[in-house]
Coordinates of C-alpha atoms and ligand atoms in Angstrom, one line a residue:
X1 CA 38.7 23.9 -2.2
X2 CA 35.6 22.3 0.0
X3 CA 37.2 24.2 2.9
X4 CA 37.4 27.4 0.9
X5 CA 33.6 26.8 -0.6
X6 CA 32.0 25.4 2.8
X7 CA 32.1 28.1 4.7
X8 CA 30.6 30.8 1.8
X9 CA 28.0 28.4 0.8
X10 CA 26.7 28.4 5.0
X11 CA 27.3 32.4 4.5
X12 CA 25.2 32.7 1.8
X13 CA 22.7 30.3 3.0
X14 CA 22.4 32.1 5.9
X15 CA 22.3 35.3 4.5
X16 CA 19.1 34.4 2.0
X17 CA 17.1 32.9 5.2
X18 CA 17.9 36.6 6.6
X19 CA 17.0 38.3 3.9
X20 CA 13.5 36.3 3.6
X21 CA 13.0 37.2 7.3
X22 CA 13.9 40.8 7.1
X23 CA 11.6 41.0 4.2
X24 CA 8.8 40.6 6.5
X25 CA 9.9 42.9 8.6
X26 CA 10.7 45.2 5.8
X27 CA 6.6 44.9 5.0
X28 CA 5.7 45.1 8.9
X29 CA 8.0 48.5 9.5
X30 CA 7.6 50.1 6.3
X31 CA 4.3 52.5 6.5
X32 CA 2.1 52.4 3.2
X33 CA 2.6 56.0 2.1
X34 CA 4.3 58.9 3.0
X35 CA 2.2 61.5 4.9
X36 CA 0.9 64.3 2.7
X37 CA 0.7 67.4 4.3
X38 CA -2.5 68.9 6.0
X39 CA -1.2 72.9 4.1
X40 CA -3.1 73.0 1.3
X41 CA -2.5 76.8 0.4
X42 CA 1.8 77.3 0.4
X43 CA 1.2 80.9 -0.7
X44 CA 1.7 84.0 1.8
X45 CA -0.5 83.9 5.0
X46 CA -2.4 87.3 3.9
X47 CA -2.9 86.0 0.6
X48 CA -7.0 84.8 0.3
X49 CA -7.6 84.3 -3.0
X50 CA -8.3 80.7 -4.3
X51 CA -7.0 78.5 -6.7
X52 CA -9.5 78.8 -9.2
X53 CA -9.1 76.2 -12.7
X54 CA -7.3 79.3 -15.0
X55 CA -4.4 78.1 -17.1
X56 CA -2.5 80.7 -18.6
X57 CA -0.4 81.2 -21.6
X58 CA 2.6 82.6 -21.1
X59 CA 6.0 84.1 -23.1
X60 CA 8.9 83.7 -21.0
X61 CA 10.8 87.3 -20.7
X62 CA 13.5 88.7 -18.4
X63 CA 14.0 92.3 -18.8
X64 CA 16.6 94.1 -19.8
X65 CA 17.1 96.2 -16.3
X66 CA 18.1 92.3 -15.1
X67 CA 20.3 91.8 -18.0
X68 CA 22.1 95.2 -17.0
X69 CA 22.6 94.0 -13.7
X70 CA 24.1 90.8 -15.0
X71 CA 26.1 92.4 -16.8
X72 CA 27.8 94.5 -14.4
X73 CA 27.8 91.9 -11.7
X74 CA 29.9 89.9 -14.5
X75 CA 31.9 92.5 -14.7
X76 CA 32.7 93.0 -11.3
X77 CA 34.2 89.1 -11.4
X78 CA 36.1 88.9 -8.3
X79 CA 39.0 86.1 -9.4
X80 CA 39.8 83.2 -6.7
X81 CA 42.9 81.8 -6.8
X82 CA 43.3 78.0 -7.1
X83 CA 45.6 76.8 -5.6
X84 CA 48.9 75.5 -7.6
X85 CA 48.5 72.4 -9.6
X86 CA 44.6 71.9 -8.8
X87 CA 42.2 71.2 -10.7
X88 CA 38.3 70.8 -9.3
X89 CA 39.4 68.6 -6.4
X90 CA 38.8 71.8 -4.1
X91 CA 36.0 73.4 -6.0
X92 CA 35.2 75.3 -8.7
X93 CA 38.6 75.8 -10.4
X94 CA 39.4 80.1 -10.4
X95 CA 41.3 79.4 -14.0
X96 CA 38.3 78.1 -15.5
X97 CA 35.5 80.5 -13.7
X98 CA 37.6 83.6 -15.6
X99 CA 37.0 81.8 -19.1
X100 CA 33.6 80.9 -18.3
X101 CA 32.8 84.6 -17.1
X102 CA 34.3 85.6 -20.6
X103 CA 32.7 83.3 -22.5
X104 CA 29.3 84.5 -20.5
X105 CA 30.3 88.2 -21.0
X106 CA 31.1 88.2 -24.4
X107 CA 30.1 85.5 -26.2
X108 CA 26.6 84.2 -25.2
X109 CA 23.2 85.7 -26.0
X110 CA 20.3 85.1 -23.1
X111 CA 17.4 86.2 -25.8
X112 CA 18.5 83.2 -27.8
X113 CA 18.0 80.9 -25.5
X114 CA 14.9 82.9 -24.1
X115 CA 13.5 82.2 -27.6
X116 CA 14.6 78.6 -27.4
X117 CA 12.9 78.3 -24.5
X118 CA 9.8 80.1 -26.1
X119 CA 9.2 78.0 -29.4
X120 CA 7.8 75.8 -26.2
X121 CA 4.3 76.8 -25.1
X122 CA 4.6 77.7 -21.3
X123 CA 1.7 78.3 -19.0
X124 CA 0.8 79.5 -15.5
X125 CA -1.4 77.9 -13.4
X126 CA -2.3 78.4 -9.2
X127 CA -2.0 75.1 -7.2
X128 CA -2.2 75.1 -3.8
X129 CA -1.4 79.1 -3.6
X130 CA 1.4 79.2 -6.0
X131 CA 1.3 80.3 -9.4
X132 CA 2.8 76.9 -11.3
X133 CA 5.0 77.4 -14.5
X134 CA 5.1 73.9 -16.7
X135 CA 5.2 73.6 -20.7
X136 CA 3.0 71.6 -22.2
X137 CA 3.2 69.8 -25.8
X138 CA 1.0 68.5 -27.8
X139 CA 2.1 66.3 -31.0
X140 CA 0.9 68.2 -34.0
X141 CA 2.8 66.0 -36.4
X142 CA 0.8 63.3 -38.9
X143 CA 0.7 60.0 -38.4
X144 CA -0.2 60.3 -35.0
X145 CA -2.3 57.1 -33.8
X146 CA -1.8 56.8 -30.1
X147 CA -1.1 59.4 -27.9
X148 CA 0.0 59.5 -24.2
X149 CA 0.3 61.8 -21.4
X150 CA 3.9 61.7 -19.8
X151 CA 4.7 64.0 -16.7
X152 CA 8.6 65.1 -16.6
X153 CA 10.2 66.1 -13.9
X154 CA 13.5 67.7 -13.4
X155 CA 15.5 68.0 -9.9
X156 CA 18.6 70.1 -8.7
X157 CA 20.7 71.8 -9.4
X158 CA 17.9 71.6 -12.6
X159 CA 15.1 73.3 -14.3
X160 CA 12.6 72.2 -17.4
X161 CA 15.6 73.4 -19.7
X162 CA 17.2 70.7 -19.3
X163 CA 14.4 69.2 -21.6
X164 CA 14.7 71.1 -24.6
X165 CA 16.7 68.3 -27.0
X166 CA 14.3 65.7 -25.4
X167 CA 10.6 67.0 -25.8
X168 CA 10.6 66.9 -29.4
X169 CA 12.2 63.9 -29.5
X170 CA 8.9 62.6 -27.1
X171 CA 6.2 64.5 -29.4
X172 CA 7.5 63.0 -32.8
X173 CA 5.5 59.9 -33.5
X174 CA 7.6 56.8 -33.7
X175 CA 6.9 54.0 -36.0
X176 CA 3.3 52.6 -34.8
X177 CA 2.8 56.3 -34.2
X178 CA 3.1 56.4 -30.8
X179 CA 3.6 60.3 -29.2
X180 CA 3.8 61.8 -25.9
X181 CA 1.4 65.0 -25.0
X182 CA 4.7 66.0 -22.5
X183 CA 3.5 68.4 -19.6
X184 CA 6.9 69.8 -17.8
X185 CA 6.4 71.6 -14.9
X186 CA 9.1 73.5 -13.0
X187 CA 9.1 73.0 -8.8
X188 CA 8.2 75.3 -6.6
X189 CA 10.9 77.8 -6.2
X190 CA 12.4 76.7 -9.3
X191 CA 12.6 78.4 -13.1
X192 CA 9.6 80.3 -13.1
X193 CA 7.2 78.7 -10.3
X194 CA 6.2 80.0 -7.3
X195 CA 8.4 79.2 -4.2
X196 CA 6.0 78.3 -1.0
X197 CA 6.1 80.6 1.5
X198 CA 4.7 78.1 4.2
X199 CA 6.6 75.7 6.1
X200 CA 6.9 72.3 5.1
X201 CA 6.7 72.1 1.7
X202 CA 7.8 68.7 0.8
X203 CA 8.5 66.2 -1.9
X204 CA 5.5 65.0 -1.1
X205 CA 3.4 68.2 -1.4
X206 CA 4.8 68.9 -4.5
X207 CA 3.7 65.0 -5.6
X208 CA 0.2 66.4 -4.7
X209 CA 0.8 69.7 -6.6
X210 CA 1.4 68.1 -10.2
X211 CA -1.4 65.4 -9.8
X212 CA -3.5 67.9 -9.8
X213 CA -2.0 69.9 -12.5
X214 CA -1.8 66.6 -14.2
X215 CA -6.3 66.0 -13.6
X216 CA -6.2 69.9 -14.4
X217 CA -5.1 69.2 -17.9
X218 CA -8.0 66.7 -18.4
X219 CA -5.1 63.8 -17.5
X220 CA -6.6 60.8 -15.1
X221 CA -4.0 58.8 -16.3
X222 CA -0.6 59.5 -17.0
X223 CA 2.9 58.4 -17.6
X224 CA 5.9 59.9 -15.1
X225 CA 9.4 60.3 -15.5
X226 CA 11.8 61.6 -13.3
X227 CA 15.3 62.3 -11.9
X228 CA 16.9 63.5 -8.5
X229 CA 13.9 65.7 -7.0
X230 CA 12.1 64.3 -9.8
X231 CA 12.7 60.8 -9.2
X232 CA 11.3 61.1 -4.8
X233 CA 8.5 63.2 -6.3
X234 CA 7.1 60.6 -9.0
X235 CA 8.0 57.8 -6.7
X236 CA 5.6 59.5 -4.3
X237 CA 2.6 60.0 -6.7
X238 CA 3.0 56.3 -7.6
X239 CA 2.0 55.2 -4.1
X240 CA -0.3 58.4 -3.3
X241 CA -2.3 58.1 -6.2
X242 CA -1.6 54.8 -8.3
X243 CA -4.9 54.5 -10.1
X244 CA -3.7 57.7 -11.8
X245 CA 0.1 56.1 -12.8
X246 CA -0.2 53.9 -15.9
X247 CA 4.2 53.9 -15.8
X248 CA 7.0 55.3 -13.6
X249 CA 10.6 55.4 -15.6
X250 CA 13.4 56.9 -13.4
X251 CA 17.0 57.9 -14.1
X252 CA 17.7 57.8 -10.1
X253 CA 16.0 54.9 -8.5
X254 CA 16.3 54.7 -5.0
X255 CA 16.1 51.7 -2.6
X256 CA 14.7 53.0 1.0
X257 CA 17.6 52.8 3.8
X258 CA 15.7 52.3 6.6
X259 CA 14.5 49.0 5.5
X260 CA 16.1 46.4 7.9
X261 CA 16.8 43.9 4.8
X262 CA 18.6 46.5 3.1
X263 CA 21.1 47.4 5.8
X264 CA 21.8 43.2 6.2
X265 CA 22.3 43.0 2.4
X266 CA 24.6 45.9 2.7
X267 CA 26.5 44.6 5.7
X268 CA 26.4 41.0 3.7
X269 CA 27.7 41.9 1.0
X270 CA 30.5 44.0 2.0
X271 CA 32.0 40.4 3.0
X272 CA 30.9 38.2 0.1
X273 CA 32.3 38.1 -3.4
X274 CA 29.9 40.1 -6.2
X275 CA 27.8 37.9 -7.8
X276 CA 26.2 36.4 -4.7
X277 CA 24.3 39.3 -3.5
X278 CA 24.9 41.4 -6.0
X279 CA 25.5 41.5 -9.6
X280 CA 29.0 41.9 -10.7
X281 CA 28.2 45.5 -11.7
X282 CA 25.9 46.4 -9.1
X283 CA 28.8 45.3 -6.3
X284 CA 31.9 47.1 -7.8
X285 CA 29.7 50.1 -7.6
X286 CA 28.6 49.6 -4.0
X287 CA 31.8 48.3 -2.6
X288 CA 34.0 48.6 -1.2
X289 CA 31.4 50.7 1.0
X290 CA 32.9 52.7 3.2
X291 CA 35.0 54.4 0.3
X292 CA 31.9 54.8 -1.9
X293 CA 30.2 56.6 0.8
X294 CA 33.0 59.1 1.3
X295 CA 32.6 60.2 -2.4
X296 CA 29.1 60.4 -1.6
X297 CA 29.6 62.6 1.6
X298 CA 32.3 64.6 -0.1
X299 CA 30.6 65.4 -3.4
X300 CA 26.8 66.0 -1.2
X301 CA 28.3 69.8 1.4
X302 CA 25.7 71.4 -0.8
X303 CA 22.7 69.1 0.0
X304 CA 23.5 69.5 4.0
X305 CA 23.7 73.4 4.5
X306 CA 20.4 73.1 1.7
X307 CA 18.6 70.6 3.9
X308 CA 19.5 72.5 7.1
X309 CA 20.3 76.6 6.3
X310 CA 19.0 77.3 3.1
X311 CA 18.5 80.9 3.8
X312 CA 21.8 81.2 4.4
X313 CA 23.6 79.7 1.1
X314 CA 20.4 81.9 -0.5
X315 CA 21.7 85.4 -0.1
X316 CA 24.9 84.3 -1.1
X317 CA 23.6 82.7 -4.3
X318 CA 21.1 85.0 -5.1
X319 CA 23.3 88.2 -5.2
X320 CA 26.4 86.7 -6.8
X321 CA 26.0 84.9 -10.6
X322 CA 29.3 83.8 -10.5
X323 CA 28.7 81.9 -7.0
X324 CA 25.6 80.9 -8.3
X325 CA 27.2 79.6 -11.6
X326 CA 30.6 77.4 -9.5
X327 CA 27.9 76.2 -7.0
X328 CA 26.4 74.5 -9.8
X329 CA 29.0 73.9 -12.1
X330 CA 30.9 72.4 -9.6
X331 CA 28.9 69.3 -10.1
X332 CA 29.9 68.9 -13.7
X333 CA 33.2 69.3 -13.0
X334 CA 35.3 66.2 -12.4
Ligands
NAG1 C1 15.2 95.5 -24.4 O1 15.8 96.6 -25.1 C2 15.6 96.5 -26.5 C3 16.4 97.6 -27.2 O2 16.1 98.9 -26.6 C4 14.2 96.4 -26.9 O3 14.0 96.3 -28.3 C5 13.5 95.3 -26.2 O4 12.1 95.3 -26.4 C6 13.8 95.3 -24.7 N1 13.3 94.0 -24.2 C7 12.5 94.0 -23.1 C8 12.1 92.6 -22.7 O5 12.2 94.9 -22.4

């Protein structure tokens, strides 16, 4: 037993005084903030107007020459065999994609959901250059007594319609008759904003964009919440602009990589039982690593030719639905 025990108490011993050191370091290497960028206008070169304060209602329509097209590029479906006995392992299954093309073709209505989307108020704003599309709700309801701003932010493959079942849920007052006033603004290049048409528009630039609309709305203080994109982008306006950030709440928290203390605590704990490093939980979903990254690199193709080609993927996404659907699908399909 003591010769079993000896060695993994020294281990762990050892491993804490590392930790405490590379903690140090962690604080000496990391740099305060991330660096914003000097662009401040993202819209086209030959584009001069300014920003100005305007903030614009809006209905949300798409006309019926692009439901046409739909149509007929629906219609045009070209099947892709899966191959015998698969199911998503390779992709977007070809079995599936023809019901869904059906289902799509014959059974759903886009002017419902337009409408859904609709019985929100949506606005237009111009941030930096680009014309910003968010929602913003007010609680109406009685029984309001406190009420607080909350930014939400969605990520990829995502839009502010993911929202829809939440926001009233967030402008109903609860028992003390606390609401949210939610303000939910689509990224750059995403539902109906603007895409930049500069290099370099970052995580970090679009933290800047949506402080601003935020102190736009008449909010100096406000709650975030965010996932994926969502999540880097509120973490960012925590540290740029923290007097502003009276809460964060994530559904993707993130602990840096580069940090030295993190790497050891990885290495570490590859070696030592759960429950020392990590919690019991937190290690079976870790470890073992080197498996756990594989089902991160094999589920993540479409973040690498994003990160590196985008333009690419783009025309092919852009002039097929049905590509555009299995890209995205594919990553709620198990
Ligand atoms: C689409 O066509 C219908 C029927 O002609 C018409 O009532 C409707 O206003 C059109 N919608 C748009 C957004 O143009």
């Amino acid at each position: 037993m003591c010769n079993t025990l000896l060695p993994l108490a020294c281990t762990a011993c050892l491993a804490f005084v590392l930790l405490a050191g590379l903690g140090c370091l962690d604080n000496l290497a990391a740099p305060d903030k991330p660096a914003l960028p000097a662009t401040l206008n993202w819209g086209a070169s030959s584009d001069s107007s300014s920003d100005g304060e305007a903030v614009e209602a809006t209905r949300l329509s798409v006309s019926n020459a692009t439901l046409d097209d739909l149509r007929s590029r629906l219609k045009a479906f070209k099947f892709v065999e899966p191959v015998e006995n698969s199911g998503f392992e390779y992709g977007f299954n070809g079995a599936f994609m023809k019901q869904l093309v059906s289902h799509w073709l014959n059974k759903y209505n886009w002017r419902v959901w337009e409408d859904r989307l609709n019985s929100f108020p949506n606005y237009f704003t111009r941030i930096e250059g680009l014309k910003v599309h968010f929602m913003h709700l007010k609680p109406s309801k009685k029984g309001v007594k406190k009420r607080v701003p909350l930014l939400i932010l969605h990520g990829w493959p995502g839009s502010v319609f993911e929202f829809y079942k939440l926001i009233p849920l967030l402008t109903t007052p609860d028992t003390d008759g606390l609401a949210f006033e939610v303000v939910a603004p689509s990224i750059p290049g995403y539902g109906w904003s603007e895409a930049a048409k500069k290099r370099g528009f970052s995580a970090a630039a679009c933290a800047r964009v949506f402080d601003k609309l935020m102190v736009r709305l008449g909010y100096r203080q406000y709650y975030i919440q965010g996932g994926d994109w969502g999540a880097g982008i509120g973490h960012i306006i925590t540290r740029e602009f923290p007097e502003r950030v009276l809460g964060f709440h994530t559904n993707m928290p993130m602990q840096p990589f580069r940090q030295p203390s993190v790497i050891v605590q990885m290495i570490a704990g590859s070696f030592l039982p759960d429950g020392i490093l990590f919690s019991k939980k937190d290690g079976q979903k870790t470890f073992p690593y080197f498996e756990k990254l594989s089902d991160i690199i094999r589920e993540s193709g479409y973040m690498h030719i994003q990160a590196t080609r985008p333009d690419t993927i783009g025309h092919a996404l852009s002039d097929s639905p049905v590509g555009l659907a299995a890209y995205i699908l594919e990553k709620f399909s198990v």
